[in-house]
Amino acid sequence: MNNYDNNKNNDKPAGLFADKAYEKTLDSPNQDTQPLSTEPSTPAPRMTKKTIASGEPLKLAVVGHTNTGKTSILRTLLRDVYFGEVKNEAATTRHVEQAQLTDNQTGEVLVALYDTPGLEDASGLMDWLEDNTASRRDGIERLQQFLASDIAQGVDHSDNYDYSQEAKVIRQLLASDMAIYVVDAREPVLGKYKDELAILSWAAIPVMPVFNFTDSQDANIDEWQTMLARRNLHISTRFDSVAFEFEDEMRLWKNLSTMLTHSEMLEQLMQRRTENWAQLSDEANIIIADFLINVAAFVREINDSDDPMPVLAQMQEAVRQSERAMQHNLLNLYKFYDNAVAATPLELQAYQQDPFDPELLKSYGIRTTSGAAAGALLGLGVDAAALGTTLGLGAAIGGIAGGLLSNTSSIADRITGIKRLYIDPATLTLLATRSIDLLTALRHRGHAATDATQLIYKGAKNNSESDENEDDNSVTPWPTHKLPSELKKARGKPQWSSLSSGKSEQAQLLRADMAWSLSAKLQSYNHD
């Protein structure tokens, strides 16, 4: 065993019982196992707890049984799909990994998070502790004796004992201010979990159970809470790393703060995160509003004798690409990306479906004129005037074929033989509805979600519902025939649309005020 070095630098951040922990050294053959003497000849200098009071980050250890979703919870708290490694198998995390939550305005680190390996055999470790440590000693001393033993280093294989993973957890626990104990709410209450909690309690720091995967119908939270209460753990919280709720995160930090004498860091974190969450919503609605006005102002002119079909195809493709760009902007805003780590909501069929598909309109309960519902012409119309009524292009083309042009263009356009093609209200309503649905999905999707189907909100109605409730517009943000004033005004402002002018930055500046105005209305349509 190595004796404690009285010349060791004690200026580094220290947890409540860091004087009992076993710190890493660069020259150690095993960096995770550099113990202090359990009974030093000279008493070790005692470090005072100063972390919270001095404004240093709160050190929070994330512990629990293997494969309960510790790394998943951290991914969602960090909004980082790349943190750690998540697999559906035991012992994915093999070493302690650190991450930080900062104040984005000051750059100050508020919380240092430590992802620990899973506890694999707490029952076996408890047996060893009972056989090899004195029950009259307190928990810290018994854990200290364990950390100094060969089995904690993984070098004693005489009886197939290897508790090196548990040693990493306990070492980090002793160097932390507090811990959250992650519980897979789908698991039954077993003896091994009771042993884990007993061992963790010996570290003498606040430990709060956090229930993961609570959205599952197999959750056993009541049984768990009964067991926890018998162990004097009366404060717990729910935080599903896949089916995310911002209120659950705030409750997690609030409950942790009640267990601390000085909770200033967590209170600052809660305030900043609440502000950031609201700001994200504002920015997301502006992205959607800007996209909708850009599409509403989109216009193409053709001569009376021109075949409209090639222009129709070009306009449809431009709208598809514009919607895709808007969707990616939302994904990036909420830090979801198309990558091999986690599937994104855009891989869902609902977001891949062509916005000009008649069945998609029907699934959202959006009805069009009989002419506009015909095939490839769906979603495009001819305006009677800049602020006039819009007919489906199918109906308009049918009228042209019969020589009925009196209500399909303005007088000036009829004189010059020009037809103007716009995106019709039904398509604009569909695009708005699908955008709002995507935003809602992103705000309820944890960053631990690895499956595109792990999306808990779907706004589109099924066909049977649409047929039974033809006049029910509860899914769409507005009735198709009542577009917001900002979209109506965009009809007469083709210069607002980069799709019309090809001048992206200039067009965006011109429509900026209308986008702000429309975004405020979109806030009230959100499903949060």
Coordinates of C-alpha atoms in Angstrom, one line a residue, residues 31-441:
Q31 CA -4.5 5.0 -13.0
D32 CA -7.8 4.0 -11.5
T33 CA -6.2 2.3 -8.5
Q34 CA -3.8 4.5 -6.5
P35 CA -4.9 4.0 -2.9
L36 CA -4.1 5.8 0.3
S37 CA -3.3 3.9 3.4
T38 CA -6.3 2.7 5.3
E39 CA -4.4 3.3 8.6
P40 CA -1.6 5.8 7.9
S41 CA 1.1 6.2 10.5
T42 CA 0.5 10.0 10.3
P43 CA -3.1 11.1 10.2
A44 CA -4.0 12.5 6.8
P45 CA -4.9 16.2 6.6
R46 CA -8.6 16.6 6.5
M47 CA -10.1 18.5 3.6
T48 CA -13.0 20.8 4.4
K49 CA -16.0 20.8 2.2
K50 CA -15.9 24.1 0.3
T51 CA -17.2 23.2 -3.2
I52 CA -20.6 24.8 -3.2
A53 CA -19.9 27.7 -0.8
S54 CA -16.8 28.8 -2.8
G55 CA -18.6 28.8 -6.1
E56 CA -16.9 25.8 -7.5
P57 CA -19.0 23.4 -9.6
L58 CA -21.2 20.9 -7.9
K59 CA -19.7 17.4 -8.4
L60 CA -22.5 15.0 -9.2
A61 CA -21.9 11.3 -9.7
V62 CA -24.3 9.3 -11.8
V63 CA -24.4 5.7 -10.5
G64 CA -26.5 2.6 -10.7
H65 CA -26.7 -0.9 -11.9
T66 CA -25.3 -1.8 -15.2
N67 CA -27.5 -1.0 -18.2
T68 CA -30.0 1.2 -16.4
G69 CA -29.4 4.2 -18.7
K70 CA -26.9 6.3 -16.8
T71 CA -25.1 7.4 -20.0
S72 CA -28.5 7.9 -21.7
I73 CA -29.6 10.3 -18.9
L74 CA -26.4 12.2 -19.3
R75 CA -26.8 12.5 -23.1
T76 CA -30.3 14.0 -22.6
L77 CA -29.1 16.4 -19.8
L78 CA -26.2 17.5 -21.9
R79 CA -28.2 17.6 -25.1
D80 CA -25.4 15.6 -26.7
V81 CA -26.1 12.5 -28.8
Y82 CA -22.3 11.8 -28.9
F83 CA -21.5 11.6 -25.1
G84 CA -20.3 8.2 -24.0
E85 CA -21.4 5.0 -25.6
V86 CA -24.9 3.5 -25.4
K87 CA -25.6 -0.1 -26.2
N88 CA -28.2 -2.6 -25.2
E89 CA -25.7 -4.7 -23.3
A90 CA -24.1 -4.7 -19.9
A91 CA -20.9 -2.9 -18.9
T92 CA -20.8 -0.5 -21.8
T93 CA -19.2 2.2 -19.7
R94 CA -15.9 0.9 -18.4
H95 CA -14.3 4.1 -17.0
V96 CA -15.5 7.3 -15.3
E97 CA -16.2 10.0 -17.9
Q98 CA -16.7 13.6 -17.0
A99 CA -18.9 16.3 -18.6
Q100 CA -19.9 19.8 -17.6
L101 CA -23.0 21.9 -17.5
T102 CA -22.1 25.6 -17.9
D103 CA -23.8 29.0 -17.8
N104 CA -23.9 29.9 -21.5
Q105 CA -23.8 33.6 -20.6
T106 CA -20.8 33.7 -18.3
G107 CA -19.0 30.4 -19.2
E108 CA -19.0 29.4 -15.6
V109 CA -19.1 25.7 -14.9
L110 CA -22.1 25.0 -12.7
V111 CA -22.2 21.2 -12.5
A112 CA -19.5 18.6 -13.2
L113 CA -21.2 15.3 -14.1
Y114 CA -19.4 12.0 -13.7
D115 CA -20.7 9.0 -15.7
T116 CA -19.6 5.8 -13.8
P117 CA -19.4 2.2 -14.8
G118 CA -22.4 0.0 -13.9
L119 CA -22.5 -1.9 -10.6
E120 CA -22.3 -5.5 -11.7
D121 CA -22.2 -7.5 -8.5
A122 CA -23.2 -5.5 -5.5
S123 CA -24.4 -8.6 -3.6
G124 CA -21.0 -10.2 -4.0
L125 CA -19.3 -7.1 -2.8
M126 CA -21.6 -6.8 0.2
D127 CA -20.7 -10.4 1.1
W128 CA -17.0 -9.5 0.9
L129 CA -17.5 -6.3 3.0
E130 CA -19.3 -8.3 5.7
D131 CA -16.7 -11.0 5.8
N132 CA -13.6 -8.7 5.6
T133 CA -14.5 -5.4 7.3
A134 CA -15.5 -4.7 10.8
S135 CA -19.2 -3.9 11.3
R136 CA -18.3 -1.5 14.2
R137 CA -16.5 0.8 11.7
D138 CA -18.5 3.4 9.8
G139 CA -19.3 3.1 6.2
I140 CA -16.4 5.4 5.0
E141 CA -13.8 3.3 6.8
R142 CA -15.3 0.0 5.4
L143 CA -15.3 1.4 1.9
Q144 CA -11.8 2.7 2.4
Q145 CA -10.6 -0.8 3.4
F146 CA -12.2 -2.3 0.3
L147 CA -10.5 0.3 -2.0
A148 CA -7.2 -0.6 -0.5
S149 CA -7.7 -4.4 -1.1
D150 CA -6.4 -6.4 -4.1
I151 CA -9.9 -7.2 -5.4
A152 CA -10.5 -3.5 -5.9
Q153 CA -7.5 -3.4 -8.1
G154 CA -8.6 -6.4 -10.1
V155 CA -5.4 -8.3 -9.4
D156 CA -6.7 -10.9 -7.0
H157 CA -8.1 -13.7 -9.1
S158 CA -7.7 -16.6 -6.7
D159 CA -11.4 -16.8 -6.0
N160 CA -12.5 -15.1 -9.2
Y161 CA -13.1 -11.9 -7.4
D162 CA -12.9 -8.7 -9.4
Y163 CA -14.6 -5.7 -8.1
S164 CA -12.5 -3.1 -10.0
Q165 CA -15.6 -1.7 -11.7
E166 CA -17.4 -1.3 -8.3
A167 CA -14.2 0.3 -7.0
K168 CA -14.3 3.0 -9.7
V169 CA -17.8 3.8 -8.8
I170 CA -17.1 4.1 -5.0
R171 CA -13.9 6.1 -5.6
Q172 CA -15.8 8.6 -7.7
L173 CA -18.7 8.6 -5.2
L174 CA -16.4 9.6 -2.3
A175 CA -14.9 12.4 -4.4
S176 CA -18.3 13.8 -5.3
D177 CA -20.7 16.2 -3.5
M178 CA -23.8 14.1 -4.2
A179 CA -25.1 11.3 -6.5
I180 CA -28.1 10.3 -8.5
Y181 CA -28.9 6.6 -8.5
V182 CA -30.4 5.6 -11.8
V183 CA -33.2 3.1 -11.7
D184 CA -34.6 1.3 -14.8
A185 CA -38.3 1.7 -13.8
R186 CA -39.1 -1.4 -15.9
E187 CA -37.1 -3.6 -13.6
P188 CA -38.6 -5.4 -10.6
V189 CA -37.2 -4.7 -7.1
L190 CA -34.5 -7.3 -6.5
G191 CA -32.1 -7.9 -3.7
K192 CA -29.1 -6.8 -5.7
Y193 CA -30.5 -3.3 -6.0
K194 CA -31.1 -3.2 -2.2
D195 CA -27.4 -4.1 -1.7
E196 CA -26.3 -1.4 -4.1
L197 CA -28.2 1.2 -2.1
A198 CA -26.8 0.0 1.1
I199 CA -23.2 0.3 -0.2
L200 CA -23.9 3.7 -1.7
S201 CA -25.3 4.9 1.6
W202 CA -22.0 4.2 3.3
A203 CA -20.4 7.0 1.3
A204 CA -22.4 9.4 3.5
I205 CA -23.3 11.9 0.7
P206 CA -26.8 12.7 -0.5
V207 CA -28.1 10.1 -3.0
M208 CA -31.3 10.6 -5.0
P209 CA -32.9 7.8 -7.0
V210 CA -33.9 8.8 -10.5
F211 CA -36.4 6.7 -12.5
N212 CA -35.5 6.2 -16.1
F213 CA -37.7 4.8 -18.9
T214 CA -40.8 5.9 -17.0
D215 CA -42.8 6.1 -20.2
S216 CA -42.9 2.3 -20.4
Q217 CA -46.1 0.6 -19.5
D218 CA -44.0 -1.9 -17.6
A219 CA -42.8 0.7 -15.1
N220 CA -42.8 -0.5 -11.4
I221 CA -42.4 2.8 -9.8
D222 CA -44.7 2.2 -6.8
E223 CA -42.8 -0.9 -5.8
W224 CA -39.5 0.9 -6.0
Q225 CA -40.8 3.9 -4.0
T226 CA -41.9 1.5 -1.2
M227 CA -38.5 -0.1 -1.1
L228 CA -36.7 3.3 -1.2
A229 CA -38.8 4.7 1.6
R230 CA -37.8 1.7 3.8
R231 CA -34.2 2.8 3.3
N232 CA -35.0 6.4 4.2
L233 CA -34.8 7.6 0.6
H234 CA -37.9 9.7 0.4
I235 CA -36.8 12.1 -2.3
S236 CA -36.8 10.7 -5.8
T237 CA -37.8 11.9 -9.3
R238 CA -38.7 10.7 -12.8
F239 CA -36.5 11.5 -15.8
D240 CA -37.1 9.5 -18.9
S241 CA -34.0 9.9 -21.2
V242 CA -36.0 9.0 -24.3
A243 CA -39.4 10.5 -23.7
F244 CA -38.2 13.8 -22.5
E245 CA -40.1 16.4 -20.5
F246 CA -38.5 19.6 -19.6
E247 CA -40.5 19.9 -16.4
D248 CA -39.1 16.6 -15.3
E249 CA -35.5 17.9 -15.7
M250 CA -36.4 21.0 -13.7
R251 CA -37.9 18.8 -11.0
L252 CA -34.7 16.7 -10.9
W253 CA -32.5 19.8 -10.2
K254 CA -35.1 21.2 -7.7
N255 CA -35.2 18.0 -5.7
L256 CA -31.4 17.8 -5.7
S257 CA -31.2 21.4 -4.4
T258 CA -33.4 20.5 -1.5
M259 CA -30.7 18.1 -0.3
L260 CA -27.9 20.7 -0.2
T261 CA -27.1 23.3 2.4
H262 CA -25.9 25.6 -0.4
S263 CA -27.9 25.2 -3.6
E264 CA -26.9 28.4 -5.4
M265 CA -25.2 26.6 -8.3
L266 CA -28.3 24.5 -9.0
E267 CA -30.6 27.5 -8.7
Q268 CA -28.5 29.3 -11.2
L269 CA -28.5 26.3 -13.5
M270 CA -32.3 26.0 -13.3
Q271 CA -32.8 29.7 -14.1
R272 CA -30.4 29.6 -17.1
R273 CA -31.8 26.4 -18.5
T274 CA -35.4 27.7 -18.2
E275 CA -34.4 30.8 -20.1
N276 CA -32.5 28.8 -22.8
W277 CA -35.5 26.5 -23.2
A278 CA -37.8 29.4 -23.9
Q279 CA -35.3 31.0 -26.2
L280 CA -35.1 27.8 -28.2
S281 CA -38.9 27.8 -28.6
D282 CA -38.8 31.4 -29.9
E283 CA -36.0 30.6 -32.4
A284 CA -37.7 27.5 -33.6
N285 CA -41.0 29.3 -34.3
I286 CA -39.2 32.0 -36.2
I287 CA -37.6 29.3 -38.3
I288 CA -41.0 27.9 -39.1
A289 CA -42.6 31.2 -39.7
D290 CA -39.9 32.4 -42.0
F291 CA -40.2 29.1 -44.0
L292 CA -44.0 29.5 -44.4
I293 CA -43.8 33.1 -45.5
N294 CA -41.1 32.2 -48.0
V295 CA -43.4 29.6 -49.5
A296 CA -46.5 31.7 -49.4
A297 CA -44.8 34.5 -51.3
F298 CA -43.5 32.0 -53.9
V299 CA -44.9 32.9 -57.3
R300 CA -44.2 31.8 -60.9
E301 CA -45.6 33.5 -64.0
I302 CA -46.4 31.7 -67.2
N303 CA -48.0 32.8 -70.5
D304 CA -51.5 31.9 -71.1
S305 CA -50.5 29.5 -73.8
D306 CA -47.7 27.8 -71.8
D307 CA -48.0 24.2 -70.5
P308 CA -48.1 24.6 -66.7
M309 CA -46.9 21.1 -65.8
P310 CA -43.1 21.7 -66.1
V311 CA -43.5 24.8 -63.9
L312 CA -45.7 22.9 -61.4
A313 CA -43.0 20.2 -61.1
Q314 CA -40.3 22.9 -60.5
M315 CA -42.3 24.7 -57.8
Q316 CA -43.1 21.4 -56.0
E317 CA -39.5 20.4 -55.9
A318 CA -38.5 23.9 -54.6
V319 CA -41.0 23.6 -51.8
R320 CA -39.8 20.1 -50.9
Q321 CA -36.2 21.3 -50.7
S322 CA -37.2 24.3 -48.7
E323 CA -39.1 22.2 -46.2
R324 CA -36.2 19.8 -45.8
A325 CA -33.9 22.8 -45.1
M326 CA -36.3 24.1 -42.5
Q327 CA -36.5 20.6 -40.8
H328 CA -32.7 20.4 -40.7
N329 CA -32.5 23.8 -39.1
L330 CA -34.9 22.7 -36.4
L331 CA -32.8 19.5 -35.8
N332 CA -29.6 21.5 -35.5
L333 CA -31.2 24.0 -33.2
Y334 CA -32.2 21.2 -30.8
K335 CA -28.9 19.4 -31.4
F336 CA -30.2 16.4 -33.2
Y337 CA -28.2 15.4 -36.3
D338 CA -28.4 12.9 -39.1
N339 CA -25.6 10.5 -38.0
A340 CA -24.8 6.9 -37.1
V341 CA -25.2 7.5 -33.4
A342 CA -28.9 8.2 -33.2
A343 CA -31.7 8.1 -35.8
T344 CA -33.5 11.4 -36.2
P345 CA -37.2 12.1 -36.5
L346 CA -36.8 12.8 -40.2
E347 CA -36.3 9.1 -40.7
L348 CA -39.9 8.6 -39.8
Q349 CA -42.2 8.0 -42.7
A350 CA -44.4 10.9 -41.7
Y351 CA -41.6 13.4 -42.4
Q352 CA -40.4 11.7 -45.5
Q353 CA -43.9 11.7 -47.1
D354 CA -44.3 14.1 -50.0
P355 CA -46.2 17.2 -48.9
F356 CA -48.0 17.0 -52.3
D357 CA -49.3 13.5 -51.6
P358 CA -53.1 13.6 -51.5
E359 CA -53.1 10.9 -48.8
L360 CA -51.0 13.0 -46.5
L361 CA -53.5 15.9 -46.7
K362 CA -56.3 13.5 -46.0
S363 CA -54.4 12.0 -42.9
Y364 CA -54.3 15.5 -41.4
G365 CA -58.0 16.1 -42.1
I366 CA -57.2 18.8 -44.7
R367 CA -59.8 19.1 -47.4
T368 CA -59.3 20.8 -50.8
T369 CA -61.5 21.7 -53.7
S370 CA -62.4 18.8 -55.9
G371 CA -60.2 20.0 -58.7
A372 CA -57.2 20.5 -56.5
A373 CA -57.4 17.0 -55.1
A374 CA -56.5 15.5 -58.5
G375 CA -53.1 13.9 -58.8
A376 CA -49.9 15.9 -59.4
L377 CA -51.7 19.3 -59.5
L378 CA -52.5 19.1 -55.7
G379 CA -51.2 22.0 -53.7
L380 CA -50.8 24.6 -56.4
G381 CA -53.3 27.3 -57.3
V382 CA -54.0 30.4 -59.4
D383 CA -54.8 33.5 -57.5
A384 CA -57.6 35.8 -58.8
A385 CA -55.5 38.7 -57.5
A386 CA -52.7 39.3 -54.9
L387 CA -55.1 39.1 -52.0
G388 CA -58.0 37.3 -53.8
T389 CA -59.4 33.8 -53.5
T390 CA -57.4 30.8 -54.6
L391 CA -58.7 28.0 -56.8
G392 CA -57.0 24.7 -57.0
L393 CA -54.9 24.5 -60.2
G394 CA -56.8 21.4 -61.2
A395 CA -60.0 23.4 -61.2
A396 CA -58.3 26.3 -62.9
I397 CA -56.9 24.2 -65.7
G398 CA -60.3 22.6 -66.1
G399 CA -61.8 26.1 -66.5
I400 CA -59.1 27.1 -69.0
A401 CA -59.9 24.1 -71.1
G402 CA -63.6 25.1 -71.1
G403 CA -62.7 28.8 -71.9
L404 CA -63.7 30.0 -68.4
L405 CA -61.0 32.5 -67.5
S406 CA -63.0 35.3 -65.9
N407 CA -62.1 34.4 -62.3
T408 CA -58.7 32.9 -62.7
S409 CA -56.5 36.0 -63.0
S410 CA -56.5 39.8 -62.6
I411 CA -57.7 42.1 -65.3
A412 CA -54.2 43.2 -66.0
D413 CA -52.9 39.7 -66.3
R414 CA -55.8 38.8 -68.7
I415 CA -54.8 41.6 -70.9
T416 CA -51.2 40.6 -71.0
G417 CA -52.0 36.9 -71.2
I418 CA -50.1 36.0 -67.9
K419 CA -51.1 33.4 -65.3
R420 CA -49.5 33.4 -61.8
L421 CA -49.1 30.2 -59.9
Y422 CA -48.9 30.2 -56.1
I423 CA -48.9 27.5 -53.4
D424 CA -52.4 27.0 -52.3
P425 CA -53.9 27.4 -48.7
A426 CA -54.3 23.6 -48.2
T427 CA -50.6 23.0 -48.8
L428 CA -49.5 25.9 -46.6
T429 CA -51.7 24.6 -43.8
L430 CA -50.2 21.1 -44.2
L431 CA -46.7 22.5 -44.1
A432 CA -47.4 24.6 -41.0
T433 CA -49.0 21.6 -39.2
R434 CA -46.2 19.3 -40.0
S435 CA -43.6 21.8 -38.9
I436 CA -45.4 22.4 -35.6
D437 CA -45.6 18.6 -35.1
L438 CA -41.9 18.2 -35.7
L439 CA -41.1 21.0 -33.2
T440 CA -43.2 19.3 -30.6
A441 CA -41.5 16.0 -31.3

